[in-house]
PDB file of C-alpha atoms in Angstrom:
ATOM      1  CA  UNK S   1      63.973  76.592  79.789  1.00 54.00           C
ATOM      2  CA  UNK S   2      64.111  75.220  76.247  1.00 53.00           C
ATOM      3  CA  UNK S   3      61.443  72.565  76.800  1.00 54.00           C
ATOM      4  CA  UNK S   4      58.743  75.035  77.808  1.00 55.00           C
ATOM      5  CA  UNK S   5      55.079  74.282  77.114  1.00 59.00           C
ATOM      6  CA  UNK S   6      55.015  76.874  74.331  1.00 66.00           C
ATOM      7  CA  UNK S   7      57.773  75.233  72.285  1.00 67.00           C
ATOM      8  CA  UNK S   8      56.189  71.846  72.980  1.00 70.00           C
ATOM      9  CA  UNK S   9      52.899  73.085  71.553  1.00 71.00           C
ATOM     10  CA  UNK S  10      54.681  74.236  68.396  1.00 78.00           C
ATOM     11  CA  UNK S  11      56.782  71.115  67.935  1.00 89.00           C
ATOM     12  CA  UNK S  12      56.660  69.206  64.689  1.00 89.00           C
ATOM     13  CA  UNK S  13      55.740  66.061  66.602  1.00 90.00           C
ATOM     14  CA  UNK S  14      52.695  67.825  68.080  1.00 93.00           C
ATOM     15  CA  UNK S  15      51.717  69.178  64.662  1.00 94.00           C
ATOM     16  CA  UNK S  16      51.955  65.681  63.140  1.00 94.00           C
ATOM     17  CA  UNK S  17      49.889  64.154  65.922  1.00 94.00           C
ATOM     18  CA  UNK S  18      47.279  66.897  65.576  1.00 95.00           C
ATOM     19  CA  UNK S  19      47.085  66.270  61.831  1.00 97.00           C
ATOM     20  CA  UNK S  20      46.841  62.489  62.248  1.00 96.00           C
ATOM     21  CA  UNK S  21      44.141  62.973  64.884  1.00 96.00           C
ATOM     22  CA  UNK S  22      42.166  65.296  62.604  1.00 97.00           C
ATOM     23  CA  UNK S  23      42.354  62.822  59.705  1.00 97.00           C
ATOM     24  CA  UNK S  24      41.367  59.894  61.940  1.00 97.00           C
ATOM     25  CA  UNK S  25      38.405  61.925  63.150  1.00 97.00           C
ATOM     26  CA  UNK S  26      37.493  62.765  59.546  1.00 96.00           C
ATOM     27  CA  UNK S  27      37.827  59.082  58.667  1.00 95.00           C
ATOM     28  CA  UNK S  28      35.430  58.049  61.440  1.00 95.00           C
ATOM     29  CA  UNK S  29      32.914  60.795  60.641  1.00 95.00           C
ATOM     30  CA  UNK S  30      32.764  60.260  56.883  1.00 94.00           C
ATOM     31  CA  UNK S  31      30.782  57.008  56.729  1.00 91.00           C
ATOM     32  CA  UNK S  32      30.016  57.231  53.003  1.00 90.00           C
ATOM     33  CA  UNK S  33      33.042  58.843  51.286  1.00 92.00           C
ATOM     34  CA  UNK S  34      31.429  58.580  47.837  1.00 90.00           C
ATOM     35  CA  UNK S  35      28.918  61.246  48.937  1.00 89.00           C
ATOM     36  CA  UNK S  36      31.814  63.701  48.858  1.00 90.00           C
ATOM     37  CA  UNK S  37      32.186  63.375  45.093  1.00 88.00           C
ATOM     38  CA  UNK S  38      31.393  66.552  43.134  1.00 82.00           C
ATOM     39  CA  UNK S  39      30.893  68.569  46.321  1.00 80.00           C
ATOM     40  CA  UNK S  40      33.095  71.655  45.970  1.00 76.00           C
ATOM     41  CA  UNK S  41      35.464  72.273  48.852  1.00 69.00           C
ATOM     42  CA  UNK S  42      34.439  75.921  49.179  1.00 65.00           C
ATOM     43  CA  UNK S  43      31.145  76.743  50.826  1.00 61.00           C
ATOM     44  CA  UNK S  44      28.519  78.483  48.728  1.00 57.00           C
ATOM     45  CA  UNK S  45      28.812  81.723  50.705  1.00 57.00           C
ATOM     46  CA  UNK S  46      32.522  81.991  49.924  1.00 53.00           C
ATOM     47  CA  UNK S  47      33.616  84.765  47.570  1.00 56.00           C
ATOM     48  CA  UNK S  48      32.281  83.682  44.111  1.00 52.00           C
ATOM     49  CA  UNK S  49      35.533  83.564  42.110  1.00 51.00           C
ATOM     50  CA  UNK S  50      37.265  81.452  44.715  1.00 53.00           C
ATOM     51  CA  UNK S  51      34.360  79.036  44.853  1.00 48.00           C
ATOM     52  CA  UNK S  52      34.549  78.422  41.109  1.00 47.00           C
ATOM     53  CA  UNK S  53      38.345  78.137  41.082  1.00 50.00           C
ATOM     54  CA  UNK S  54      38.288  75.316  43.612  1.00 51.00           C
ATOM     55  CA  UNK S  55      35.202  73.609  42.227  1.00 48.00           C
ATOM     56  CA  UNK S  56      37.235  71.110  40.200  1.00 59.00           C
ATOM     57  CA  UNK S  57      38.894  69.839  43.383  1.00 76.00           C
ATOM     58  CA  UNK S  58      35.948  68.237  45.121  1.00 85.00           C
ATOM     59  CA  UNK S  59      35.800  67.175  48.757  1.00 89.00           C
ATOM     60  CA  UNK S  60      36.377  63.533  47.803  1.00 92.00           C
ATOM     61  CA  UNK S  61      39.732  64.465  46.247  1.00 92.00           C
ATOM     62  CA  UNK S  62      40.750  66.237  49.464  1.00 93.00           C
ATOM     63  CA  UNK S  63      39.486  63.327  51.568  1.00 95.00           C
ATOM     64  CA  UNK S  64      41.613  60.756  49.726  1.00 94.00           C
ATOM     65  CA  UNK S  65      44.593  63.138  49.598  1.00 94.00           C
ATOM     66  CA  UNK S  66      44.476  63.789  53.356  1.00 95.00           C
ATOM     67  CA  UNK S  67      44.271  60.062  54.097  1.00 95.00           C
ATOM     68  CA  UNK S  68      47.206  59.319  51.806  1.00 93.00           C
ATOM     69  CA  UNK S  69      49.304  62.066  53.473  1.00 93.00           C
ATOM     70  CA  UNK S  70      48.445  60.598  56.883  1.00 94.00           C
ATOM     71  CA  UNK S  71      49.626  57.170  55.708  1.00 92.00           C
ATOM     72  CA  UNK S  72      52.846  58.663  54.359  1.00 90.00           C
ATOM     73  CA  UNK S  73      53.560  60.323  57.708  1.00 89.00           C
ATOM     74  CA  UNK S  74      52.778  57.122  59.631  1.00 87.00           C
ATOM     75  CA  UNK S  75      54.437  54.596  57.290  1.00 85.00           C
ATOM     76  CA  UNK S  76      56.664  56.476  54.835  1.00 73.00           C
ATOM     77  CA  UNK S  77      59.726  56.574  57.071  1.00 61.00           C
ATOM     78  CA  UNK S  78      59.393  52.897  57.973  1.00 59.00           C
ATOM     79  CA  UNK S  79      59.106  51.896  54.314  1.00 66.00           C
ATOM     80  CA  UNK S  80      62.078  54.088  53.433  1.00 63.00           C
ATOM     81  CA  UNK S  81      64.158  52.403  56.167  1.00 66.00           C
ATOM     82  CA  UNK S  82      63.361  48.962  54.729  1.00 68.00           C
ATOM     83  CA  UNK S  83      64.265  50.092  51.224  1.00 67.00           C
ATOM     84  CA  UNK S  84      67.521  51.495  52.536  1.00 70.00           C
ATOM     85  CA  UNK S  85      68.434  48.199  54.207  1.00 74.00           C
ATOM     86  CA  UNK S  86      67.723  46.303  50.992  1.00 74.00           C
ATOM     87  CA  UNK S  87      70.072  48.636  49.117  1.00 71.00           C
ATOM     88  CA  UNK S  88      72.672  48.792  51.889  1.00 71.00           C
ATOM     89  CA  UNK S  89      75.342  47.056  49.778  1.00 56.00           C
ATOM     90  CA  UNK S  90      75.166  49.786  47.108  1.00 58.00           C
ATOM     91  CA  UNK S  91      74.615  52.538  49.661  1.00 51.00           C
ATOM     92  CA  UNK S  92      78.021  51.979  51.257  1.00 57.00           C
ATOM     93  CA  UNK S  93      79.680  52.764  47.932  1.00 53.00           C
ATOM     94  CA  UNK S  94      77.563  55.853  47.236  1.00 53.00           C
ATOM     95  CA  UNK S  95      77.483  57.225  50.795  1.00 55.00           C
ATOM     96  CA  UNK S  96      80.446  59.513  50.189  1.00 50.00           C
ATOM     97  CA  UNK S  97      78.727  61.184  47.221  1.00 51.00           C
ATOM     98  CA  UNK S  98      75.338  61.698  48.924  1.00 53.00           C
ATOM     99  CA  UNK S  99      76.671  63.645  51.933  1.00 52.00           C
ATOM    100  CA  UNK S 100      74.982  67.067  52.193  1.00 55.00           C
ATOM    101  CA  UNK S 101      77.126  70.115  51.450  1.00 57.00           C
ATOM    102  CA  UNK S 102      77.454  71.769  54.871  1.00 56.00           C
ATOM    103  CA  UNK S 103      79.994  69.529  56.614  1.00 62.00           C
ATOM    104  CA  UNK S 104      80.425  71.906  59.569  1.00 65.00           C
ATOM    105  CA  UNK S 105      76.849  71.317  60.695  1.00 68.00           C
ATOM    106  CA  UNK S 106      75.757  74.953  60.987  1.00 75.00           C
ATOM    107  CA  UNK S 107      74.246  75.159  57.501  1.00 90.00           C
ATOM    108  CA  UNK S 108      72.544  71.827  58.117  1.00 92.00           C
ATOM    109  CA  UNK S 109      70.965  73.074  61.320  1.00 90.00           C
ATOM    110  CA  UNK S 110      69.662  76.182  59.551  1.00 91.00           C
ATOM    111  CA  UNK S 111      68.402  74.028  56.695  1.00 92.00           C
ATOM    112  CA  UNK S 112      66.629  71.762  59.163  1.00 90.00           C
ATOM    113  CA  UNK S 113      65.053  74.746  60.945  1.00 89.00           C
ATOM    114  CA  UNK S 114      63.841  76.083  57.589  1.00 92.00           C
ATOM    115  CA  UNK S 115      62.271  72.764  56.606  1.00 92.00           C
ATOM    116  CA  UNK S 116      60.752  72.138  60.040  1.00 91.00           C
ATOM    117  CA  UNK S 117      59.123  75.563  59.940  1.00 92.00           C
ATOM    118  CA  UNK S 118      57.752  74.943  56.446  1.00 94.00           C
ATOM    119  CA  UNK S 119      56.549  71.466  57.320  1.00 94.00           C
ATOM    120  CA  UNK S 120      54.877  72.753  60.473  1.00 94.00           C
ATOM    121  CA  UNK S 121      53.011  75.352  58.416  1.00 95.00           C
ATOM    122  CA  UNK S 122      51.877  72.768  55.858  1.00 95.00           C
ATOM    123  CA  UNK S 123      50.721  70.353  58.571  1.00 96.00           C
ATOM    124  CA  UNK S 124      48.746  73.138  60.251  1.00 96.00           C
ATOM    125  CA  UNK S 125      46.971  73.964  56.968  1.00 95.00           C
ATOM    126  CA  UNK S 126      46.274  70.267  56.257  1.00 96.00           C
ATOM    127  CA  UNK S 127      44.884  69.831  59.778  1.00 97.00           C
ATOM    128  CA  UNK S 128      42.401  72.660  59.298  1.00 96.00           C
ATOM    129  CA  UNK S 129      41.469  71.196  55.878  1.00 94.00           C
ATOM    130  CA  UNK S 130      40.670  67.870  57.539  1.00 96.00           C
ATOM    131  CA  UNK S 131      38.657  69.611  60.261  1.00 96.00           C
ATOM    132  CA  UNK S 132      36.753  71.732  57.731  1.00 94.00           C
ATOM    133  CA  UNK S 133      35.942  68.677  55.650  1.00 94.00           C
ATOM    134  CA  UNK S 134      34.671  66.836  58.735  1.00 95.00           C
ATOM    135  CA  UNK S 135      32.452  69.773  59.709  1.00 93.00           C
ATOM    136  CA  UNK S 136      31.082  70.217  56.185  1.00 90.00           C
ATOM    137  CA  UNK S 137      30.270  66.509  56.044  1.00 92.00           C
ATOM    138  CA  UNK S 138      28.380  66.733  59.344  1.00 91.00           C
ATOM    139  CA  UNK S 139      26.495  69.882  58.303  1.00 88.00           C
ATOM    140  CA  UNK S 140      25.486  68.976  54.769  1.00 82.00           C
ATOM    141  CA  UNK S 141      26.250  65.448  53.677  1.00 80.00           C
ATOM    142  CA  UNK S 142      25.838  63.697  57.013  1.00 74.00           C
ATOM    143  CA  UNK S 143      22.152  64.644  57.027  1.00 73.00           C
ATOM    144  CA  UNK S 144      21.665  63.937  53.308  1.00 69.00           C
ATOM    145  CA  UNK S 145      23.351  60.530  53.608  1.00 64.00           C
ATOM    146  CA  UNK S 146      21.346  59.531  56.684  1.00 59.00           C
ATOM    147  CA  UNK S 147      18.847  57.440  54.729  1.00 56.00           C
ATOM    148  CA  UNK S 148      21.500  55.541  52.726  1.00 51.00           C
TER     149      UNK S 148
END
């Protein structure tokens, strides 16, 4: 049926949980985040041009970015709900103007599908970034930072 294991594996909820898990794992592995400063994200054996292009974005930048995205996924909606309640008096007046275009629902469903697909792709990329960072830390920095 519709709720087969395959669709479950590709659900946005699963992708979010996988990402959050990867970032939590990264968080637990990286004991000394400051060691990530000035370490390029690309490995040395990567194609040379690409290595230099990404050199300005060091692993520390990615580390903090990934953690902040995790927090946004976990808390952003909650915070937004609170803000909405605080503004509820004004919201009632403006509600009519903020309705999305497609009243019949079909366009909205397509729009949702489009965004879910895009978000799923982004989350998948971010998850592998978090995993790569964790592995690089273990391989290189984890050993170097052992004596700290």
